mmCIF file with all atom_site columns, C-alpha atoms and ligand atoms in Angstrom:
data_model
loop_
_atom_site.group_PDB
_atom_site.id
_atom_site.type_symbol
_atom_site.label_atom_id
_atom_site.label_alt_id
_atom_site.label_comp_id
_atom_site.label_asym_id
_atom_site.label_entity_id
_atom_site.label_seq_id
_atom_site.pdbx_PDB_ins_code
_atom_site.Cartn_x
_atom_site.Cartn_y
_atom_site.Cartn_z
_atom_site.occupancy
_atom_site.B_iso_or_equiv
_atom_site.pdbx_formal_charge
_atom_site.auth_seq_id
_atom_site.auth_comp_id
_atom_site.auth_asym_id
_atom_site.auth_atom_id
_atom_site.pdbx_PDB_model_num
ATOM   1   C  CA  . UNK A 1 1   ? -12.097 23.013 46.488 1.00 0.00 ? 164 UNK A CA  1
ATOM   2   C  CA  . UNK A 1 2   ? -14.744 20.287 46.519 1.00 0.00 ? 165 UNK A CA  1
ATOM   3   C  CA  . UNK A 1 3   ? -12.183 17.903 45.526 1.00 0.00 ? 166 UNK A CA  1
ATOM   4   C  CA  . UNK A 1 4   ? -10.746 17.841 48.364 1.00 0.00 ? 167 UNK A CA  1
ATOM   5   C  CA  . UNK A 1 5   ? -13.550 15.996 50.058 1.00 0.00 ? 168 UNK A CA  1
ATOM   6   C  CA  . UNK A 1 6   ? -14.224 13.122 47.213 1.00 0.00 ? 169 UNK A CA  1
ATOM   7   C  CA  . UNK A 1 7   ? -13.253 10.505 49.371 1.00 0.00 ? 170 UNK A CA  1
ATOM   8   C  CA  . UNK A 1 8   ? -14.281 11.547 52.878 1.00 0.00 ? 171 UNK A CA  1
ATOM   9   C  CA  . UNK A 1 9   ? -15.836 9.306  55.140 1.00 0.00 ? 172 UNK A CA  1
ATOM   10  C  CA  . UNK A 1 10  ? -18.960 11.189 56.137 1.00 0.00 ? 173 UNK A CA  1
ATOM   11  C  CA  . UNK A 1 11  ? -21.577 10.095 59.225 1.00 0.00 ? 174 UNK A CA  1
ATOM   12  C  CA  . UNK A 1 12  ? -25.000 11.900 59.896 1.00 0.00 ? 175 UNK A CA  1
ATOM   13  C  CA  . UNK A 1 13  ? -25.139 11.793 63.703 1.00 0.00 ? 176 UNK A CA  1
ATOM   14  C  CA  . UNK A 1 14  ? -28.908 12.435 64.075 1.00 0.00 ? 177 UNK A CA  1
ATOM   15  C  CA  . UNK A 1 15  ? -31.180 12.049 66.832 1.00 0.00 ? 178 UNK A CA  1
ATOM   16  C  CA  . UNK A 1 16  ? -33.494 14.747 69.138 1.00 0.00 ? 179 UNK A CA  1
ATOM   17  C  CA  . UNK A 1 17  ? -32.033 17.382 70.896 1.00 0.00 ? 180 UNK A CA  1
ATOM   18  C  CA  . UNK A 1 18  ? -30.519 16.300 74.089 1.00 0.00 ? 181 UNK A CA  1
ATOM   19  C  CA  . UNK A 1 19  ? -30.188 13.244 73.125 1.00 0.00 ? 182 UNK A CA  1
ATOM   20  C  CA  . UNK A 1 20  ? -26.574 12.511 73.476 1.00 0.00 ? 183 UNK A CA  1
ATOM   21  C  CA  . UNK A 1 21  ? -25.229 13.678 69.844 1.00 0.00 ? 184 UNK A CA  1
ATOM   22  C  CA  . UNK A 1 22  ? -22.763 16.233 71.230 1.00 0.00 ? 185 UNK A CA  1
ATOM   23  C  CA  . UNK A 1 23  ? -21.655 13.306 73.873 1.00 0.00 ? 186 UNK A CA  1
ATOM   24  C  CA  . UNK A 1 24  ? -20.535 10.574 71.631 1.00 0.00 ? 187 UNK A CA  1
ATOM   25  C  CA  . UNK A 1 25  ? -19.266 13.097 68.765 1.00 0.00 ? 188 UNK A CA  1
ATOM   26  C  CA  . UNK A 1 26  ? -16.756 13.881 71.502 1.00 0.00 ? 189 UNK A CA  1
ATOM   27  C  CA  . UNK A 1 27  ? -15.903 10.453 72.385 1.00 0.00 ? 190 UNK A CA  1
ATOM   28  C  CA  . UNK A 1 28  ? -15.334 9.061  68.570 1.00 0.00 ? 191 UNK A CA  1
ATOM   29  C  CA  . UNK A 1 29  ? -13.342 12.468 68.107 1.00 0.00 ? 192 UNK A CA  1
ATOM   30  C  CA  . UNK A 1 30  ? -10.598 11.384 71.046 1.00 0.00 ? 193 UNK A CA  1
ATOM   31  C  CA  . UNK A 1 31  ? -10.543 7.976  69.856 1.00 0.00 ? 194 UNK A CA  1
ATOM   32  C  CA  . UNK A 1 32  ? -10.727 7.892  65.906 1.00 0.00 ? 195 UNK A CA  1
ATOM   33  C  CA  . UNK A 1 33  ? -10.011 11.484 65.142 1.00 0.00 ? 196 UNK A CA  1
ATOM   34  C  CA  . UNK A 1 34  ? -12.812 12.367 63.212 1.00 0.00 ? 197 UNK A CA  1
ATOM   35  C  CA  . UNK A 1 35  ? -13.691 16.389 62.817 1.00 0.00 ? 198 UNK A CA  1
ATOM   36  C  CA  . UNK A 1 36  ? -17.036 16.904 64.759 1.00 0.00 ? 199 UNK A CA  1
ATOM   37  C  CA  . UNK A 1 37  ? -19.154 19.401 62.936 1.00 0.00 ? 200 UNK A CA  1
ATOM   38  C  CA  . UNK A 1 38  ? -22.341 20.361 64.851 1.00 0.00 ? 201 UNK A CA  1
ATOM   39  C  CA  . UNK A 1 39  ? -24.428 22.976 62.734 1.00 0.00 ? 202 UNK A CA  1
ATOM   40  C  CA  . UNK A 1 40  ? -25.973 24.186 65.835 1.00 0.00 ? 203 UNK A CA  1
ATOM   41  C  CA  . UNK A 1 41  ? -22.513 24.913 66.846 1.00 0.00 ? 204 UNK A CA  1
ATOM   42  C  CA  . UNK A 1 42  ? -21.629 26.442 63.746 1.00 0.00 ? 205 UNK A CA  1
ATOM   43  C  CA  . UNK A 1 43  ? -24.536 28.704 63.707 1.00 0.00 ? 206 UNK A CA  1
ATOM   44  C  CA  . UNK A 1 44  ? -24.192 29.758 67.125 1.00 0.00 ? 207 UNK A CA  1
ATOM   45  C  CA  . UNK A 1 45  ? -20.160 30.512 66.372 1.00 0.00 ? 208 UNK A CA  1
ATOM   46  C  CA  . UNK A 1 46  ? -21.930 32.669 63.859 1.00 0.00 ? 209 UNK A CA  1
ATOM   47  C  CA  . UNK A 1 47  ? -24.122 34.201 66.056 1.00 0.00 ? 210 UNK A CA  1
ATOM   48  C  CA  . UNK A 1 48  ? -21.901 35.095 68.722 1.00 0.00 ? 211 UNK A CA  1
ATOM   49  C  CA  . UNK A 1 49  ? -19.740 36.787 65.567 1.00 0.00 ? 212 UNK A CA  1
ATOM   50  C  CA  . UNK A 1 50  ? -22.592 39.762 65.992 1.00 0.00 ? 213 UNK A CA  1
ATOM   51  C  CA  . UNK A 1 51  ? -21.932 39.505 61.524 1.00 0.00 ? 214 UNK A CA  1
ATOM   52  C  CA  . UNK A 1 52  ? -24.962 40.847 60.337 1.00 0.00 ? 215 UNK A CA  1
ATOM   53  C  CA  . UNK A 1 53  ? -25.578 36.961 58.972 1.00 0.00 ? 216 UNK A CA  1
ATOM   54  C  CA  . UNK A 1 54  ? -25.498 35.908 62.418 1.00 0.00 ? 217 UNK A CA  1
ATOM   55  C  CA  . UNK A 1 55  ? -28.476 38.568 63.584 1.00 0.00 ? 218 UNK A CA  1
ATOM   56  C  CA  . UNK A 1 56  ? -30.794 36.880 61.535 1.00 0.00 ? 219 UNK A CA  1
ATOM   57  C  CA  . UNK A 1 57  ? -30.098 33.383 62.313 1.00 0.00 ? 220 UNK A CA  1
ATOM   58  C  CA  . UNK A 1 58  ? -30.336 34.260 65.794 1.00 0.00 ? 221 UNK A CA  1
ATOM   59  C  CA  . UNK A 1 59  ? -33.828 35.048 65.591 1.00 0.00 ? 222 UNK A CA  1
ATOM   60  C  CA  . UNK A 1 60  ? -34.768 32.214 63.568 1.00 0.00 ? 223 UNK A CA  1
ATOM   61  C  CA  . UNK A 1 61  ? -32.953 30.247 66.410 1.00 0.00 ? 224 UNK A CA  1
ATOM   62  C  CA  . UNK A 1 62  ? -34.541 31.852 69.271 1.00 0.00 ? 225 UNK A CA  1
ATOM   63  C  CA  . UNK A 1 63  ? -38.080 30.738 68.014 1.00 0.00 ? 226 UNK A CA  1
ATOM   64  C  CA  . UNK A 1 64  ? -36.884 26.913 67.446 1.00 0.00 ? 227 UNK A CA  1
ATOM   65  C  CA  . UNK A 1 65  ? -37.478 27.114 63.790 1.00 0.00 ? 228 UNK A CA  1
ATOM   66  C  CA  . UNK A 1 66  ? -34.818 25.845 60.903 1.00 0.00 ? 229 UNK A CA  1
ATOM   67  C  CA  . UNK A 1 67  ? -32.272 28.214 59.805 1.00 0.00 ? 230 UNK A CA  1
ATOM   68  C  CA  . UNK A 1 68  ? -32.162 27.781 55.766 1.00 0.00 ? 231 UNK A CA  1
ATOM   69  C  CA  . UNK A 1 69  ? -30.836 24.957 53.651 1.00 0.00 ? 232 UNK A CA  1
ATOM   70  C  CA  . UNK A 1 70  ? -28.123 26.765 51.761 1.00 0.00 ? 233 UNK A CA  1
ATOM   71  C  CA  . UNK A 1 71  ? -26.711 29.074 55.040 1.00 0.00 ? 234 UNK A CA  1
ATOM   72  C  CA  . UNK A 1 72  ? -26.480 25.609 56.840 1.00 0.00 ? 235 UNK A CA  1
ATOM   73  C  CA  . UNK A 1 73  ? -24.803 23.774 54.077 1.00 0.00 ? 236 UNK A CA  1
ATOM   74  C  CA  . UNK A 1 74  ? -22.636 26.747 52.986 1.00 0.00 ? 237 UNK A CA  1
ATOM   75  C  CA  . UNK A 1 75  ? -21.467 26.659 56.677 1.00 0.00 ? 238 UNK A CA  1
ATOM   76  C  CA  . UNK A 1 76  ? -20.704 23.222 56.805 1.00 0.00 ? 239 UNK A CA  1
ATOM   77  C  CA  . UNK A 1 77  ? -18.652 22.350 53.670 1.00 0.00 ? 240 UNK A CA  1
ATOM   78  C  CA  . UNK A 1 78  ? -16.263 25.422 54.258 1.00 0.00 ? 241 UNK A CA  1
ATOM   79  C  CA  . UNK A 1 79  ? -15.601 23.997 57.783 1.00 0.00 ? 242 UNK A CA  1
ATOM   80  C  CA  . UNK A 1 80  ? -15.373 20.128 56.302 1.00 0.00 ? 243 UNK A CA  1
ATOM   81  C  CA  . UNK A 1 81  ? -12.495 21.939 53.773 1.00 0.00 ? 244 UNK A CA  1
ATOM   82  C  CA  . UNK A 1 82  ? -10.600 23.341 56.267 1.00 0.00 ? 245 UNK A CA  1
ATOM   83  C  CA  . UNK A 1 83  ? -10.378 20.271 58.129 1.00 0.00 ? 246 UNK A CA  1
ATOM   84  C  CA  . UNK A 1 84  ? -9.762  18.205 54.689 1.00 0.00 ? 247 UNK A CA  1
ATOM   85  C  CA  . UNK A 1 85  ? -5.869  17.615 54.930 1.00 0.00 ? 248 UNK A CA  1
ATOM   86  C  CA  . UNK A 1 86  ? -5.642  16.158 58.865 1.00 0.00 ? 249 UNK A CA  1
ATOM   87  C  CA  . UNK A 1 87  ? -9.418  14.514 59.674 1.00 0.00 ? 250 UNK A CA  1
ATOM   88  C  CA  . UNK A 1 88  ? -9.953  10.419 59.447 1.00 0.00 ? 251 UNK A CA  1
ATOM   89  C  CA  . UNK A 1 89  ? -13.346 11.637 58.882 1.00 0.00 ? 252 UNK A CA  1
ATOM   90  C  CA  . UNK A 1 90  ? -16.115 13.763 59.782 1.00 0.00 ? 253 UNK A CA  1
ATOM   91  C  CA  . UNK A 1 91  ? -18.906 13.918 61.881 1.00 0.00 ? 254 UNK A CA  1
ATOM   92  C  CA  . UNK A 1 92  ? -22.072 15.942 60.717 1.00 0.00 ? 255 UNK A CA  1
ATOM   93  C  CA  . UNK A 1 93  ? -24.383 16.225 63.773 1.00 0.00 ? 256 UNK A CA  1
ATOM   94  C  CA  . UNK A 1 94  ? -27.641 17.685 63.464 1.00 0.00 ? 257 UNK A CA  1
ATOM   95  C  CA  . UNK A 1 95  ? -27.498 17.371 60.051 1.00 0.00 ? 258 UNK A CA  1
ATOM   96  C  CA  . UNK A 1 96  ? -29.796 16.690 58.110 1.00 0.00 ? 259 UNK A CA  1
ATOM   97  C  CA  . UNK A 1 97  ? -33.024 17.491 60.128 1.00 0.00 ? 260 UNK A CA  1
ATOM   98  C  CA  . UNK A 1 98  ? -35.339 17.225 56.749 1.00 0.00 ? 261 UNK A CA  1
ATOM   99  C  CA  . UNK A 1 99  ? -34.884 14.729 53.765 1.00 0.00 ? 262 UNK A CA  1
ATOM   100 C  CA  . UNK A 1 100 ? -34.180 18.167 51.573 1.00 0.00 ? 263 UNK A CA  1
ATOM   101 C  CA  . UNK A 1 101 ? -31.252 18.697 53.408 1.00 0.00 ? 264 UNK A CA  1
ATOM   102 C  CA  . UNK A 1 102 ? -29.417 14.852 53.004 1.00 0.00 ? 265 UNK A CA  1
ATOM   103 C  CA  . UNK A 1 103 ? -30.039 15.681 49.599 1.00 0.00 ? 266 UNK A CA  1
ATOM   104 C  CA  . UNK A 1 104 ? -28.565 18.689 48.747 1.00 0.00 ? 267 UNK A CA  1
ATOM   105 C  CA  . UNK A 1 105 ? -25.590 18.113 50.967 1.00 0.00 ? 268 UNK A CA  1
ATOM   106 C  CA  . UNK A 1 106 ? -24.824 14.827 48.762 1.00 0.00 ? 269 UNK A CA  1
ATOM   107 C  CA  . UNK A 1 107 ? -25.027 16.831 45.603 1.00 0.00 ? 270 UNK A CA  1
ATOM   108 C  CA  . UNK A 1 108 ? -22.808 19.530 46.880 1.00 0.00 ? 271 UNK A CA  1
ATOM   109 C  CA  . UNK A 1 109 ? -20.749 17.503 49.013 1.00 0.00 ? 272 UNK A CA  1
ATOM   110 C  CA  . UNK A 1 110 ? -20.806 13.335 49.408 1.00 0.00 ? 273 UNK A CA  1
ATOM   111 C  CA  . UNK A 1 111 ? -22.232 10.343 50.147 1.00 0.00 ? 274 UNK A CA  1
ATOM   112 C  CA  . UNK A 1 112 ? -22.722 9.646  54.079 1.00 0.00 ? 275 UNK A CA  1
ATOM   113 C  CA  . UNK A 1 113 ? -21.170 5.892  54.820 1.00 0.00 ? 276 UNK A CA  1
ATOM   114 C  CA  . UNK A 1 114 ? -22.856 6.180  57.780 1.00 0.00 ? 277 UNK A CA  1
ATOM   115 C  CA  . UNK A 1 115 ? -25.947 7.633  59.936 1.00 0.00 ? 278 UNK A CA  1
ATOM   116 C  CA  . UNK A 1 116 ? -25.626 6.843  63.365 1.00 0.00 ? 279 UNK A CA  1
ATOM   117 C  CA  . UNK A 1 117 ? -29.537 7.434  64.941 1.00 0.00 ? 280 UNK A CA  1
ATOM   118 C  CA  . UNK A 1 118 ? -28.636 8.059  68.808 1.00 0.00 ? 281 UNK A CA  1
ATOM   119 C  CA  . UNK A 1 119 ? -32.752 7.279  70.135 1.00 0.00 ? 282 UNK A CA  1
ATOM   120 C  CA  . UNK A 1 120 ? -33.531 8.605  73.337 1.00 0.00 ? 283 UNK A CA  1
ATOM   121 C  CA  . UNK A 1 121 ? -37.696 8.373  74.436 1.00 0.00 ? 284 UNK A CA  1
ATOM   122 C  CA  . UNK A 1 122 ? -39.066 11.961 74.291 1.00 0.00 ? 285 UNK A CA  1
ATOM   123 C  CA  . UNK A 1 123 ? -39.303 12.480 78.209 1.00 0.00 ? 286 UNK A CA  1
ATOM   124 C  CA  . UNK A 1 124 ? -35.278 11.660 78.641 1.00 0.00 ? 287 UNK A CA  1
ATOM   125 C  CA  . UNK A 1 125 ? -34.566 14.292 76.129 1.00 0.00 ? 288 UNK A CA  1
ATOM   126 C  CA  . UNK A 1 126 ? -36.507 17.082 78.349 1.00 0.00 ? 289 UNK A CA  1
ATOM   127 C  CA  . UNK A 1 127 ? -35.033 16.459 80.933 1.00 0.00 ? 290 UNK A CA  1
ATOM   128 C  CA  . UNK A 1 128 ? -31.358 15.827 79.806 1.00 0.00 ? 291 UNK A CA  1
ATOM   129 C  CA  . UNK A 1 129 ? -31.765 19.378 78.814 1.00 0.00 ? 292 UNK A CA  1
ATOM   130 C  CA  . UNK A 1 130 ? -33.291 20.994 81.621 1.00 0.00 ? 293 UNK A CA  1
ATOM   131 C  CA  . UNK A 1 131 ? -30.261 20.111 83.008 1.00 0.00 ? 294 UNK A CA  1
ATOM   132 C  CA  . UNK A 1 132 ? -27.973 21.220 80.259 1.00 0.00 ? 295 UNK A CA  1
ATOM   133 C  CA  . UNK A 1 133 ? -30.079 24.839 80.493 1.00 0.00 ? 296 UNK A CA  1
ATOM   134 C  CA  . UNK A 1 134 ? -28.838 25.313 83.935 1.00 0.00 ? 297 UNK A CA  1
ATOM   135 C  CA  . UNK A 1 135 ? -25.242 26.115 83.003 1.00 0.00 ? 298 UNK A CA  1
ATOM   136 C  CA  . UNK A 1 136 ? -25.359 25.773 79.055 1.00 0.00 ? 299 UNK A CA  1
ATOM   137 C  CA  . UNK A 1 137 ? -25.947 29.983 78.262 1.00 0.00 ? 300 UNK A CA  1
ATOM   138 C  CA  . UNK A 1 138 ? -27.960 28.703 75.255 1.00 0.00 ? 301 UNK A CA  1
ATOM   139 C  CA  . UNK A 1 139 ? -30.809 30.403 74.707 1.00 0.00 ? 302 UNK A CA  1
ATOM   140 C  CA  . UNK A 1 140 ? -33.085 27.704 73.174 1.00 0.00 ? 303 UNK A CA  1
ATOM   141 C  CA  . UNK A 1 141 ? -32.680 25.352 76.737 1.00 0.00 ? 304 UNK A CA  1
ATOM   142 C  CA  . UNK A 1 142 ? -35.548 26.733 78.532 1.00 0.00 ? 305 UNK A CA  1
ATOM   143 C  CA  . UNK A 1 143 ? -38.886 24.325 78.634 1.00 0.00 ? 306 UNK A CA  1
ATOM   144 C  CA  . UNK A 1 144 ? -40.896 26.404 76.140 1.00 0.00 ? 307 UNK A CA  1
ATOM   145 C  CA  . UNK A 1 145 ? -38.596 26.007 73.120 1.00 0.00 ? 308 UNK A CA  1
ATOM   146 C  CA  . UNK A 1 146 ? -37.325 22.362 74.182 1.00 0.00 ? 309 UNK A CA  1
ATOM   147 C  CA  . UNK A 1 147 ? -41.169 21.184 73.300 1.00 0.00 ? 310 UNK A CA  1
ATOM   148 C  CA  . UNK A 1 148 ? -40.996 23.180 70.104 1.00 0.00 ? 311 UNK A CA  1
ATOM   149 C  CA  . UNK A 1 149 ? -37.550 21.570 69.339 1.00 0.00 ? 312 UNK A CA  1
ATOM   150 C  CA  . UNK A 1 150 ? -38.906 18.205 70.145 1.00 0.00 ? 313 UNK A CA  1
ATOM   151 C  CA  . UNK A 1 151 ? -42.309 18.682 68.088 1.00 0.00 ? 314 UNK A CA  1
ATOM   152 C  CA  . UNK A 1 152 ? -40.062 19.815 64.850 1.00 0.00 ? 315 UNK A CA  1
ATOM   153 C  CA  . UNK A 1 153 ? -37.417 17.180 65.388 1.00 0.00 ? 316 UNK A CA  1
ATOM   154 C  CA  . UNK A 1 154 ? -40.518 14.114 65.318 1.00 0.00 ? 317 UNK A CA  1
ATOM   155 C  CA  . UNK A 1 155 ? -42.009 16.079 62.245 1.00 0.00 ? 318 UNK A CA  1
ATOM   156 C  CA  . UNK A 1 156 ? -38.847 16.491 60.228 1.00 0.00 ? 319 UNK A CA  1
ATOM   157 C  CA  . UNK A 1 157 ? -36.413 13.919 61.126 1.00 0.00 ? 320 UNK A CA  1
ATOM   158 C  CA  . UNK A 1 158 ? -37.960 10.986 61.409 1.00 0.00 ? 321 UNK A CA  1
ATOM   159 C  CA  . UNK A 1 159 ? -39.004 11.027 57.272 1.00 0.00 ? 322 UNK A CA  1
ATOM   160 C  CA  . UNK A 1 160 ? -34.711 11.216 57.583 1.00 0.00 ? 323 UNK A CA  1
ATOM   161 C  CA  . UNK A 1 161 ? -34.308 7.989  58.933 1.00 0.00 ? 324 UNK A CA  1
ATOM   162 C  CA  . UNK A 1 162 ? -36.610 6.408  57.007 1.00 0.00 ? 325 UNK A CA  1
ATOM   163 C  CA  . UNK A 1 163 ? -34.971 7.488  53.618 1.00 0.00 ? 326 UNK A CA  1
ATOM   164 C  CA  . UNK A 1 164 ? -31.181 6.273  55.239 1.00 0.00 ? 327 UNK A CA  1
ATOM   165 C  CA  . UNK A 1 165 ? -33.092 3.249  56.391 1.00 0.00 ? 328 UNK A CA  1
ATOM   166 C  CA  . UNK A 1 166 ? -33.733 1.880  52.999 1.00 0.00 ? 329 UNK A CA  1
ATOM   167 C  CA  . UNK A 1 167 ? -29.935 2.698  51.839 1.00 0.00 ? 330 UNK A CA  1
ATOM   168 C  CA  . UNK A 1 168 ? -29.066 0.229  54.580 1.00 0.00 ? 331 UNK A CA  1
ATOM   169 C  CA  . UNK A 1 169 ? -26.871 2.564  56.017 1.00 0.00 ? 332 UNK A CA  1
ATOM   170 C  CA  . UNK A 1 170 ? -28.895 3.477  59.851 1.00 0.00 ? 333 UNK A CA  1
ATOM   171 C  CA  . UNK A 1 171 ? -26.984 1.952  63.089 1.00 0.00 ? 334 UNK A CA  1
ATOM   172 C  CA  . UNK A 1 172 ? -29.645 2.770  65.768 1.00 0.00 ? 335 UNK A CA  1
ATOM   173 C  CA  . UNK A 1 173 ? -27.979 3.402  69.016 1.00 0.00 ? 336 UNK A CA  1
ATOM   174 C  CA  . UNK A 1 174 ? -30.113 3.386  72.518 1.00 0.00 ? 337 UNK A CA  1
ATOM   175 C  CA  . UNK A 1 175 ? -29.119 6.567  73.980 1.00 0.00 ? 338 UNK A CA  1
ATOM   176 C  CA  . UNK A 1 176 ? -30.857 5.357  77.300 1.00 0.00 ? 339 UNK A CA  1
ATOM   177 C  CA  . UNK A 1 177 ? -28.064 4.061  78.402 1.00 0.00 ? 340 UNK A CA  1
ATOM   178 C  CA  . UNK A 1 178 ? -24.817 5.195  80.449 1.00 0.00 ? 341 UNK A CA  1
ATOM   179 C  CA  . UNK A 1 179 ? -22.962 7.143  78.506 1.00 0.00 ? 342 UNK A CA  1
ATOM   180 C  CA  . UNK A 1 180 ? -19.729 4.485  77.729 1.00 0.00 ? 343 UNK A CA  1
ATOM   181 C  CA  . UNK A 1 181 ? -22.242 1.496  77.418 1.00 0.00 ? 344 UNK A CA  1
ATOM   182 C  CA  . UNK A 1 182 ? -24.010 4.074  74.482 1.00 0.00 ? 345 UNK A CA  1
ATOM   183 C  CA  . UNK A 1 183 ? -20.133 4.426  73.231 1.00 0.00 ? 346 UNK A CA  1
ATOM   184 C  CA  . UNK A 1 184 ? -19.434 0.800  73.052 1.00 0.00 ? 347 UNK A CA  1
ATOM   185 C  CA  . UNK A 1 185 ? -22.122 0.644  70.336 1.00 0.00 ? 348 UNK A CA  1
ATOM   186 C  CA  . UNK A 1 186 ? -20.819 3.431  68.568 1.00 0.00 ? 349 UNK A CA  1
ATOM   187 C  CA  . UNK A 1 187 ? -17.961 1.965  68.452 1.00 0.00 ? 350 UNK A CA  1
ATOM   188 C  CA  . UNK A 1 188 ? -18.993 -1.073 66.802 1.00 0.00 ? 351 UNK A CA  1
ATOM   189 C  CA  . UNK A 1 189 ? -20.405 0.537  63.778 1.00 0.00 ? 352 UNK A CA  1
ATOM   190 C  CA  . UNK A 1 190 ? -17.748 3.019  63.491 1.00 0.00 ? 353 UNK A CA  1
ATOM   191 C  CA  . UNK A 1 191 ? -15.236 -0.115 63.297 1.00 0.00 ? 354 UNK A CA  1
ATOM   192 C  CA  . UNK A 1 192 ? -17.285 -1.590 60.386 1.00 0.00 ? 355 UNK A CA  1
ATOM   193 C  CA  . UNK A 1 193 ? -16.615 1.622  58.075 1.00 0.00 ? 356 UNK A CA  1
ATOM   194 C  CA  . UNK A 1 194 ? -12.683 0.546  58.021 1.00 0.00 ? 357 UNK A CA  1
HETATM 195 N  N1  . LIG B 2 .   ? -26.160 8.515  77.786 1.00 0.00 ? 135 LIG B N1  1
HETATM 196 C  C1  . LIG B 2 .   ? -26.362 9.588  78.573 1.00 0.00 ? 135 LIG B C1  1
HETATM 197 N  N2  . LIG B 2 .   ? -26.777 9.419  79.847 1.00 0.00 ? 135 LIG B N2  1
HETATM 198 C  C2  . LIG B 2 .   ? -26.984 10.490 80.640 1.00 0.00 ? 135 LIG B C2  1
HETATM 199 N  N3  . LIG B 2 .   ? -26.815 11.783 80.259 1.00 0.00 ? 135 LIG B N3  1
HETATM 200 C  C3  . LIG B 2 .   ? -26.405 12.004 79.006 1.00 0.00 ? 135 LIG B C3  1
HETATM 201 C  C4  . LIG B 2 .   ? -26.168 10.937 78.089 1.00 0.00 ? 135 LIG B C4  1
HETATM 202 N  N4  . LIG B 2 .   ? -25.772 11.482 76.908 1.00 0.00 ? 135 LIG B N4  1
HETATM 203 C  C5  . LIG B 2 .   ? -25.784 12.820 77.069 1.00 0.00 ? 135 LIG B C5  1
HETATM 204 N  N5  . LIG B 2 .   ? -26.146 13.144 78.330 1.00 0.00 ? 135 LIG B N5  1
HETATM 205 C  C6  . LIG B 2 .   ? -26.301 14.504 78.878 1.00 0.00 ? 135 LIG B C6  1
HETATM 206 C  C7  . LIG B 2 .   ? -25.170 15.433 78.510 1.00 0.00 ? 135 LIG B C7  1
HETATM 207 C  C8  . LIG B 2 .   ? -25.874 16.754 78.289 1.00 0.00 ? 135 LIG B C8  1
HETATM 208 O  O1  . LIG B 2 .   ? -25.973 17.489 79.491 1.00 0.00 ? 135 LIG B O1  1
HETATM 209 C  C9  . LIG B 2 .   ? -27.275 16.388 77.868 1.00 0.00 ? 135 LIG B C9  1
HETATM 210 C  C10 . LIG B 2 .   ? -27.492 16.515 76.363 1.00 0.00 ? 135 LIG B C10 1
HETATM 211 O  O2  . LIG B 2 .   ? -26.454 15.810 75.703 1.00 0.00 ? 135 LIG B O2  1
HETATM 212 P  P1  . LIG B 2 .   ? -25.829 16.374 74.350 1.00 0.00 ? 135 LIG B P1  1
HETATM 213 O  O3  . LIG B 2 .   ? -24.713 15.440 74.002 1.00 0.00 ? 135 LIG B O3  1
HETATM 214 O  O4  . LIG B 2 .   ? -25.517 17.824 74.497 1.00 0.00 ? 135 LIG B O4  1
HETATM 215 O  O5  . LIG B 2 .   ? -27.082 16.140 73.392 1.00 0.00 ? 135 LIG B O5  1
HETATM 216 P  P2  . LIG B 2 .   ? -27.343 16.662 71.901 1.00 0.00 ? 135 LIG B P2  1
HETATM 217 O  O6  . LIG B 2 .   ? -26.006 17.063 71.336 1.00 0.00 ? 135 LIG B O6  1
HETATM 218 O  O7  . LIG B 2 .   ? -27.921 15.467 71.201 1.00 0.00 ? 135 LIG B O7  1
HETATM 219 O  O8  . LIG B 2 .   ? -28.330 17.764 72.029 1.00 0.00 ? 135 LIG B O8  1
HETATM 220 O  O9  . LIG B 2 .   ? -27.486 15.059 78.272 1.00 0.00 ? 135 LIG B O9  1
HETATM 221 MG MG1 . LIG B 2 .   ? -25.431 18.887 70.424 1.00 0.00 ? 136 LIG B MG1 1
#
């Protein structure tokens, strides 16, 4: 039921990988009770589900590249649904990585009130997630596919922030920061959507 979702109060959380997404999705989760969707997460939740679906993204995943528009999208409107009746709002992070993608999910879903761009320079990304790769299990945190990640994520994204940009609706947020000094700025902009 798409209805249910007509007056959600959507936010893009974009910015590189390792960047700090995943990090301040948690904290506006505890504090405003927003439903964090990540479709990495989603597709890895798929993955690890050994469907035959999830085979195939997990290649696609394993060499850095995008899964496709419709499995993403598919993915994340069933999960905004089920969350419909108890979130304040929801969180879409890592989504949209290409200007196709903001698109189609506001025909098939809504308008984002919000993108929050969480900017962190290329070399604090790499190794933010060298780090993560030592305990994170995921496959795509070794130093090989982190500069393939980065490369796309330039590419395709920043054409993203540019099209928000004009809407009026980007808060950049300096990601170089200490984690609650980053929040504190998140913060502010989520306050103005009330
Ligand atoms: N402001 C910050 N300062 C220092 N480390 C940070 C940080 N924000 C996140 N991190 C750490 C936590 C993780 O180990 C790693 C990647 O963060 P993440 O939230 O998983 O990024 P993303 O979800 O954007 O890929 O960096
Ligand atoms: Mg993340």
């Amino acid at each position: 039921m798409a209805d249910k979702l007509k007056d959600a109060k959507i936010v893009f959380v974009v910015g590189g990988p390792g960047s700090g997404k995943g990090t301040q999705c948690e904290k506006i989760v505890a504090k405003y009770g927003y439903t964090h969707l990540s479709s990495g997460d989603l597709l890895r939740a798929e993955v690890a589900s050994g469907s035959e679906r999830g085979k195939q993204l997990q290649a696609i995943m394993q060499k850095g590249e995008l899964v496709p528009l419709d499995t993403v999208l598919d993915m994340i409107k069933e999960a905004m649904i089920a969350k419909a009746d108890v979130s304040k709002g929801y969180l879409i992070d890592g989504y949209p990585r290409e200007v196709k993608q903001g698109e189609e999910f506001e025909k098939k879903i809504g308008a984002p009130a919000l993108l929050l761009y969480v900017d962190a320079k290329a070399e604090t990304m790499v190794k933010r997630l060298m780090k993560r790769g030592e305990t994170s299990g995921r496959a795509d945190d070794n130093e090989e596919t982190i500069k393939k990640r980065l490369d796309l994520y330039y590419k395709a994204t920043e054409p993203v922030i540019a099209y928000y940009e004009k809407r009026g609706i980007v808060r950049k947020i300096n990601s170089e920061l200490p984690v609650d000094e980053v929040f504190a700025i998140v913060e502010k902009a989520i306050d103005e959507l009330k």
